[in-house]
JSON list of C-alpha atoms in Angstrom, two decimals:
[
{"chain": "A", "resi": 1, "resn": "UNK", "atom": "CA", "xyz": [87.19, -51.06, 99.95]},
{"chain": "A", "resi": 2, "resn": "UNK", "atom": "CA", "xyz": [84.30, -48.58, 99.67]},
{"chain": "A", "resi": 3, "resn": "UNK", "atom": "CA", "xyz": [86.40, -45.95, 101.41]},
{"chain": "A", "resi": 4, "resn": "UNK", "atom": "CA", "xyz": [89.23, -46.41, 98.88]},
{"chain": "A", "resi": 5, "resn": "UNK", "atom": "CA", "xyz": [86.78, -46.18, 95.98]},
{"chain": "A", "resi": 6, "resn": "UNK", "atom": "CA", "xyz": [85.21, -43.03, 97.46]},
{"chain": "A", "resi": 7, "resn": "UNK", "atom": "CA", "xyz": [88.65, -41.44, 97.87]},
{"chain": "A", "resi": 8, "resn": "UNK", "atom": "CA", "xyz": [89.58, -42.28, 94.26]},
{"chain": "A", "resi": 9, "resn": "UNK", "atom": "CA", "xyz": [86.35, -40.71, 93.03]},
{"chain": "A", "resi": 10, "resn": "UNK", "atom": "CA", "xyz": [86.97, -37.59, 95.12]},
{"chain": "A", "resi": 11, "resn": "UNK", "atom": "CA", "xyz": [90.46, -37.24, 93.64]},
{"chain": "A", "resi": 12, "resn": "UNK", "atom": "CA", "xyz": [89.28, -37.82, 90.05]},
{"chain": "A", "resi": 13, "resn": "UNK", "atom": "CA", "xyz": [86.22, -35.54, 90.23]},
{"chain": "A", "resi": 14, "resn": "UNK", "atom": "CA", "xyz": [88.20, -32.27, 89.91]},
{"chain": "A", "resi": 15, "resn": "UNK", "atom": "CA", "xyz": [90.25, -33.77, 87.06]},
{"chain": "A", "resi": 16, "resn": "UNK", "atom": "CA", "xyz": [87.12, -34.83, 85.15]},
{"chain": "A", "resi": 17, "resn": "UNK", "atom": "CA", "xyz": [85.57, -31.44, 85.85]},
{"chain": "A", "resi": 18, "resn": "UNK", "atom": "CA", "xyz": [88.66, -29.63, 84.50]},
{"chain": "A", "resi": 19, "resn": "UNK", "atom": "CA", "xyz": [88.66, -31.81, 81.36]},
{"chain": "A", "resi": 20, "resn": "UNK", "atom": "CA", "xyz": [84.97, -31.10, 80.74]},
{"chain": "A", "resi": 21, "resn": "UNK", "atom": "CA", "xyz": [85.53, -27.39, 81.43]},
{"chain": "A", "resi": 22, "resn": "UNK", "atom": "CA", "xyz": [88.31, -27.13, 78.86]},
{"chain": "A", "resi": 23, "resn": "UNK", "atom": "CA", "xyz": [86.28, -29.13, 76.34]},
{"chain": "A", "resi": 24, "resn": "UNK", "atom": "CA", "xyz": [83.68, -26.34, 76.33]},
{"chain": "A", "resi": 25, "resn": "UNK", "atom": "CA", "xyz": [86.23, -23.99, 74.77]},
{"chain": "A", "resi": 26, "resn": "UNK", "atom": "CA", "xyz": [86.92, -24.46, 71.03]},
{"chain": "A", "resi": 27, "resn": "UNK", "atom": "CA", "xyz": [90.27, -26.22, 71.43]},
{"chain": "A", "resi": 28, "resn": "UNK", "atom": "CA", "xyz": [90.11, -27.23, 67.76]},
{"chain": "A", "resi": 29, "resn": "UNK", "atom": "CA", "xyz": [91.12, -23.62, 66.96]},
{"chain": "A", "resi": 30, "resn": "UNK", "atom": "CA", "xyz": [94.47, -24.09, 68.75]},
{"chain": "A", "resi": 31, "resn": "UNK", "atom": "CA", "xyz": [97.55, -23.47, 66.63]},
{"chain": "A", "resi": 32, "resn": "UNK", "atom": "CA", "xyz": [99.43, -21.15, 64.33]},
{"chain": "A", "resi": 33, "resn": "UNK", "atom": "CA", "xyz": [97.41, -20.56, 61.16]},
{"chain": "A", "resi": 34, "resn": "UNK", "atom": "CA", "xyz": [98.28, -18.75, 57.92]},
{"chain": "A", "resi": 35, "resn": "UNK", "atom": "CA", "xyz": [96.79, -17.80, 54.58]},
{"chain": "A", "resi": 36, "resn": "UNK", "atom": "CA", "xyz": [98.30, -16.24, 51.47]},
{"chain": "A", "resi": 37, "resn": "UNK", "atom": "CA", "xyz": [96.78, -14.85, 48.31]},
{"chain": "A", "resi": 38, "resn": "UNK", "atom": "CA", "xyz": [99.43, -13.39, 46.02]},
{"chain": "A", "resi": 39, "resn": "UNK", "atom": "CA", "xyz": [101.32, -10.89, 48.14]},
{"chain": "A", "resi": 40, "resn": "UNK", "atom": "CA", "xyz": [98.43, -10.54, 50.63]},
{"chain": "A", "resi": 41, "resn": "UNK", "atom": "CA", "xyz": [98.82, -12.59, 53.81]},
{"chain": "A", "resi": 42, "resn": "UNK", "atom": "CA", "xyz": [97.34, -13.17, 57.26]},
{"chain": "A", "resi": 43, "resn": "UNK", "atom": "CA", "xyz": [98.39, -15.08, 60.37]},
{"chain": "A", "resi": 44, "resn": "UNK", "atom": "CA", "xyz": [96.20, -16.12, 63.29]},
{"chain": "A", "resi": 45, "resn": "UNK", "atom": "CA", "xyz": [97.37, -17.76, 66.50]},
{"chain": "A", "resi": 46, "resn": "UNK", "atom": "CA", "xyz": [95.34, -19.46, 69.27]},
{"chain": "A", "resi": 47, "resn": "UNK", "atom": "CA", "xyz": [96.62, -20.89, 72.54]},
{"chain": "A", "resi": 48, "resn": "UNK", "atom": "CA", "xyz": [95.18, -24.16, 73.85]},
{"chain": "A", "resi": 49, "resn": "UNK", "atom": "CA", "xyz": [92.32, -23.81, 76.34]},
{"chain": "A", "resi": 50, "resn": "UNK", "atom": "CA", "xyz": [93.51, -23.41, 79.91]},
{"chain": "A", "resi": 51, "resn": "UNK", "atom": "CA", "xyz": [91.83, -22.04, 83.03]},
{"chain": "A", "resi": 52, "resn": "UNK", "atom": "CA", "xyz": [88.74, -21.06, 81.02]},
{"chain": "A", "resi": 53, "resn": "UNK", "atom": "CA", "xyz": [90.67, -18.95, 78.51]},
{"chain": "A", "resi": 54, "resn": "UNK", "atom": "CA", "xyz": [92.09, -19.06, 75.00]},
{"chain": "A", "resi": 55, "resn": "UNK", "atom": "CA", "xyz": [94.29, -16.18, 73.83]},
{"chain": "A", "resi": 56, "resn": "UNK", "atom": "CA", "xyz": [94.51, -15.23, 70.17]},
{"chain": "A", "resi": 57, "resn": "UNK", "atom": "CA", "xyz": [96.31, -12.76, 67.94]},
{"chain": "A", "resi": 58, "resn": "UNK", "atom": "CA", "xyz": [96.09, -11.95, 64.27]},
{"chain": "A", "resi": 59, "resn": "UNK", "atom": "CA", "xyz": [97.83, -9.76, 61.76]},
{"chain": "A", "resi": 60, "resn": "UNK", "atom": "CA", "xyz": [97.45, -9.23, 58.05]},
{"chain": "A", "resi": 61, "resn": "UNK", "atom": "CA", "xyz": [99.13, -7.27, 55.35]},
{"chain": "A", "resi": 62, "resn": "UNK", "atom": "CA", "xyz": [100.38, -7.01, 51.83]},
{"chain": "A", "resi": 63, "resn": "UNK", "atom": "CA", "xyz": [104.02, -7.65, 50.99]},
{"chain": "A", "resi": 64, "resn": "UNK", "atom": "CA", "xyz": [106.08, -6.19, 53.81]},
{"chain": "A", "resi": 65, "resn": "UNK", "atom": "CA", "xyz": [103.30, -3.82, 54.93]},
{"chain": "A", "resi": 66, "resn": "UNK", "atom": "CA", "xyz": [101.20, -4.58, 58.01]},
{"chain": "A", "resi": 67, "resn": "UNK", "atom": "CA", "xyz": [97.61, -3.50, 57.35]},
{"chain": "A", "resi": 68, "resn": "UNK", "atom": "CA", "xyz": [95.74, -4.82, 60.40]},
{"chain": "A", "resi": 69, "resn": "UNK", "atom": "CA", "xyz": [96.36, -6.46, 63.77]},
{"chain": "A", "resi": 70, "resn": "UNK", "atom": "CA", "xyz": [94.15, -7.68, 66.58]},
{"chain": "A", "resi": 71, "resn": "UNK", "atom": "CA", "xyz": [94.34, -9.22, 70.06]},
{"chain": "A", "resi": 72, "resn": "UNK", "atom": "CA", "xyz": [91.58, -11.68, 70.90]},
{"chain": "A", "resi": 73, "resn": "UNK", "atom": "CA", "xyz": [90.46, -13.94, 73.69]},
{"chain": "A", "resi": 74, "resn": "UNK", "atom": "CA", "xyz": [87.74, -16.49, 74.23]},
{"chain": "A", "resi": 75, "resn": "UNK", "atom": "CA", "xyz": [86.81, -16.68, 77.88]},
{"chain": "A", "resi": 76, "resn": "UNK", "atom": "CA", "xyz": [84.27, -18.45, 80.01]},
{"chain": "A", "resi": 77, "resn": "UNK", "atom": "CA", "xyz": [82.50, -15.82, 82.11]},
{"chain": "A", "resi": 78, "resn": "UNK", "atom": "CA", "xyz": [81.29, -16.34, 85.69]},
{"chain": "A", "resi": 79, "resn": "UNK", "atom": "CA", "xyz": [77.84, -17.45, 84.46]},
{"chain": "A", "resi": 80, "resn": "UNK", "atom": "CA", "xyz": [79.45, -20.17, 82.29]},
{"chain": "A", "resi": 81, "resn": "UNK", "atom": "CA", "xyz": [78.84, -18.45, 78.95]},
{"chain": "A", "resi": 82, "resn": "UNK", "atom": "CA", "xyz": [81.59, -18.18, 76.35]},
{"chain": "A", "resi": 83, "resn": "UNK", "atom": "CA", "xyz": [82.57, -14.75, 75.09]},
{"chain": "A", "resi": 84, "resn": "UNK", "atom": "CA", "xyz": [84.91, -13.55, 72.35]},
{"chain": "A", "resi": 85, "resn": "UNK", "atom": "CA", "xyz": [86.73, -10.27, 73.09]},
{"chain": "A", "resi": 86, "resn": "UNK", "atom": "CA", "xyz": [88.47, -8.43, 70.25]},
{"chain": "A", "resi": 87, "resn": "UNK", "atom": "CA", "xyz": [90.84, -5.48, 70.50]},
{"chain": "A", "resi": 88, "resn": "UNK", "atom": "CA", "xyz": [91.63, -4.24, 67.01]},
{"chain": "A", "resi": 89, "resn": "UNK", "atom": "CA", "xyz": [94.48, -1.85, 66.29]},
{"chain": "A", "resi": 90, "resn": "UNK", "atom": "CA", "xyz": [94.41, 0.06, 69.60]},
{"chain": "A", "resi": 91, "resn": "UNK", "atom": "CA", "xyz": [90.61, 0.33, 69.69]},
{"chain": "A", "resi": 92, "resn": "UNK", "atom": "CA", "xyz": [88.43, -0.35, 72.75]},
{"chain": "A", "resi": 93, "resn": "UNK", "atom": "CA", "xyz": [87.67, -4.04, 73.45]},
{"chain": "A", "resi": 94, "resn": "UNK", "atom": "CA", "xyz": [84.48, -5.35, 71.84]},
{"chain": "A", "resi": 95, "resn": "UNK", "atom": "CA", "xyz": [82.49, -8.23, 73.38]},
{"chain": "A", "resi": 96, "resn": "UNK", "atom": "CA", "xyz": [80.77, -10.90, 71.27]},
{"chain": "A", "resi": 97, "resn": "UNK", "atom": "CA", "xyz": [78.65, -13.55, 73.03]},
{"chain": "A", "resi": 98, "resn": "UNK", "atom": "CA", "xyz": [78.66, -17.16, 71.82]},
{"chain": "A", "resi": 99, "resn": "UNK", "atom": "CA", "xyz": [75.28, -17.91, 70.27]},
{"chain": "A", "resi": 100, "resn": "UNK", "atom": "CA", "xyz": [75.96, -21.33, 68.76]},
{"chain": "A", "resi": 101, "resn": "UNK", "atom": "CA", "xyz": [78.56, -24.00, 69.45]},
{"chain": "A", "resi": 102, "resn": "UNK", "atom": "CA", "xyz": [79.17, -27.51, 68.18]},
{"chain": "A", "resi": 103, "resn": "UNK", "atom": "CA", "xyz": [82.14, -29.87, 68.04]},
{"chain": "A", "resi": 104, "resn": "UNK", "atom": "CA", "xyz": [83.69, -28.00, 65.08]},
{"chain": "A", "resi": 105, "resn": "UNK", "atom": "CA", "xyz": [81.93, -24.61, 64.92]},
{"chain": "A", "resi": 106, "resn": "UNK", "atom": "CA", "xyz": [81.38, -21.60, 67.14]},
{"chain": "A", "resi": 107, "resn": "UNK", "atom": "CA", "xyz": [79.51, -18.37, 66.42]},
{"chain": "A", "resi": 108, "resn": "UNK", "atom": "CA", "xyz": [79.80, -15.13, 68.39]},
{"chain": "A", "resi": 109, "resn": "UNK", "atom": "CA", "xyz": [77.49, -12.14, 67.95]},
{"chain": "A", "resi": 110, "resn": "UNK", "atom": "CA", "xyz": [77.11, -8.50, 68.99]},
{"chain": "A", "resi": 111, "resn": "UNK", "atom": "CA", "xyz": [74.19, -6.80, 67.19]},
{"chain": "A", "resi": 112, "resn": "UNK", "atom": "CA", "xyz": [75.20, -3.41, 68.64]},
{"chain": "A", "resi": 113, "resn": "UNK", "atom": "CA", "xyz": [78.63, -3.36, 67.02]},
{"chain": "A", "resi": 114, "resn": "UNK", "atom": "CA", "xyz": [79.07, -1.62, 63.66]},
{"chain": "A", "resi": 115, "resn": "UNK", "atom": "CA", "xyz": [81.05, -4.34, 61.85]},
{"chain": "A", "resi": 116, "resn": "UNK", "atom": "CA", "xyz": [81.45, -7.19, 62.24]},
{"chain": "A", "resi": 117, "resn": "UNK", "atom": "CA", "xyz": [78.39, -8.18, 64.22]},
{"chain": "A", "resi": 118, "resn": "UNK", "atom": "CA", "xyz": [78.89, -11.92, 63.77]},
{"chain": "A", "resi": 119, "resn": "UNK", "atom": "CA", "xyz": [82.14, -13.91, 63.97]},
{"chain": "A", "resi": 120, "resn": "UNK", "atom": "CA", "xyz": [82.02, -17.54, 62.95]},
{"chain": "A", "resi": 121, "resn": "UNK", "atom": "CA", "xyz": [84.86, -20.09, 63.19]},
{"chain": "A", "resi": 122, "resn": "UNK", "atom": "CA", "xyz": [84.70, -23.68, 61.98]},
{"chain": "A", "resi": 123, "resn": "UNK", "atom": "CA", "xyz": [86.93, -26.54, 60.92]},
{"chain": "A", "resi": 124, "resn": "UNK", "atom": "CA", "xyz": [86.82, -28.34, 57.60]},
{"chain": "A", "resi": 125, "resn": "UNK", "atom": "CA", "xyz": [89.37, -31.13, 57.85]},
{"chain": "A", "resi": 126, "resn": "UNK", "atom": "CA", "xyz": [92.80, -29.54, 58.28]},
{"chain": "A", "resi": 127, "resn": "UNK", "atom": "CA", "xyz": [91.51, -26.04, 57.49]},
{"chain": "A", "resi": 128, "resn": "UNK", "atom": "CA", "xyz": [90.43, -23.40, 59.99]},
{"chain": "A", "resi": 129, "resn": "UNK", "atom": "CA", "xyz": [87.76, -21.21, 58.43]},
{"chain": "A", "resi": 130, "resn": "UNK", "atom": "CA", "xyz": [86.34, -17.93, 59.65]},
{"chain": "A", "resi": 131, "resn": "UNK", "atom": "CA", "xyz": [83.69, -15.52, 58.48]},
{"chain": "A", "resi": 132, "resn": "UNK", "atom": "CA", "xyz": [82.75, -12.07, 59.69]},
{"chain": "A", "resi": 133, "resn": "UNK", "atom": "CA", "xyz": [79.45, -10.47, 58.71]},
{"chain": "A", "resi": 134, "resn": "UNK", "atom": "CA", "xyz": [76.50, -8.40, 59.83]},
{"chain": "A", "resi": 135, "resn": "UNK", "atom": "CA", "xyz": [74.12, -10.11, 62.27]},
{"chain": "A", "resi": 136, "resn": "UNK", "atom": "CA", "xyz": [71.87, -11.34, 59.41]},
{"chain": "A", "resi": 137, "resn": "UNK", "atom": "CA", "xyz": [74.83, -12.86, 57.55]},
{"chain": "A", "resi": 138, "resn": "UNK", "atom": "CA", "xyz": [75.01, -10.09, 54.95]},
{"chain": "A", "resi": 139, "resn": "UNK", "atom": "CA", "xyz": [78.30, -8.46, 53.91]},
{"chain": "A", "resi": 140, "resn": "UNK", "atom": "CA", "xyz": [80.31, -11.63, 54.65]},
{"chain": "A", "resi": 141, "resn": "UNK", "atom": "CA", "xyz": [84.10, -11.74, 54.49]},
{"chain": "A", "resi": 142, "resn": "UNK", "atom": "CA", "xyz": [85.57, -15.25, 54.45]},
{"chain": "A", "resi": 143, "resn": "UNK", "atom": "CA", "xyz": [88.97, -16.46, 55.63]},
{"chain": "A", "resi": 144, "resn": "UNK", "atom": "CA", "xyz": [90.60, -19.85, 55.15]},
{"chain": "A", "resi": 145, "resn": "UNK", "atom": "CA", "xyz": [93.73, -20.77, 57.10]},
{"chain": "A", "resi": 146, "resn": "UNK", "atom": "CA", "xyz": [96.15, -23.69, 56.93]},
{"chain": "A", "resi": 147, "resn": "UNK", "atom": "CA", "xyz": [98.28, -24.77, 59.87]},
{"chain": "A", "resi": 148, "resn": "UNK", "atom": "CA", "xyz": [101.69, -23.12, 59.52]},
{"chain": "A", "resi": 149, "resn": "UNK", "atom": "CA", "xyz": [104.32, -25.51, 58.24]},
{"chain": "A", "resi": 150, "resn": "UNK", "atom": "CA", "xyz": [101.84, -27.72, 56.40]}
]
């Protein structure tokens, strides 16, 4: 009986490890999100966590005109830390390290970047909120998204 129990534990250990690993990523960001203000709009998309990675994309504009787009990813690096990478409108990738994380909030920072230096995401009920700012929180720009189709 002990041998069977030991075998079950050996089989379940990688599964529990994978579940814990994915839980470290902000899976609560997963989905297709949108915001509108008059004829200004923005979309943001995040894949579910898998293999230590979430992939994101955003675009924003006014009317039928695209004004900004960005590719993003949140990845667990070899040392276990979480990092946000942003590639905006054909620019070089910029790395932001996670500095704070809770069940419904994550903050990434890069004091050496011009702007933004801080990226904060959090959930308030059904809303996904984001704020970009300088490292000290000054010059904030806030975003509020609703799940598409709701």
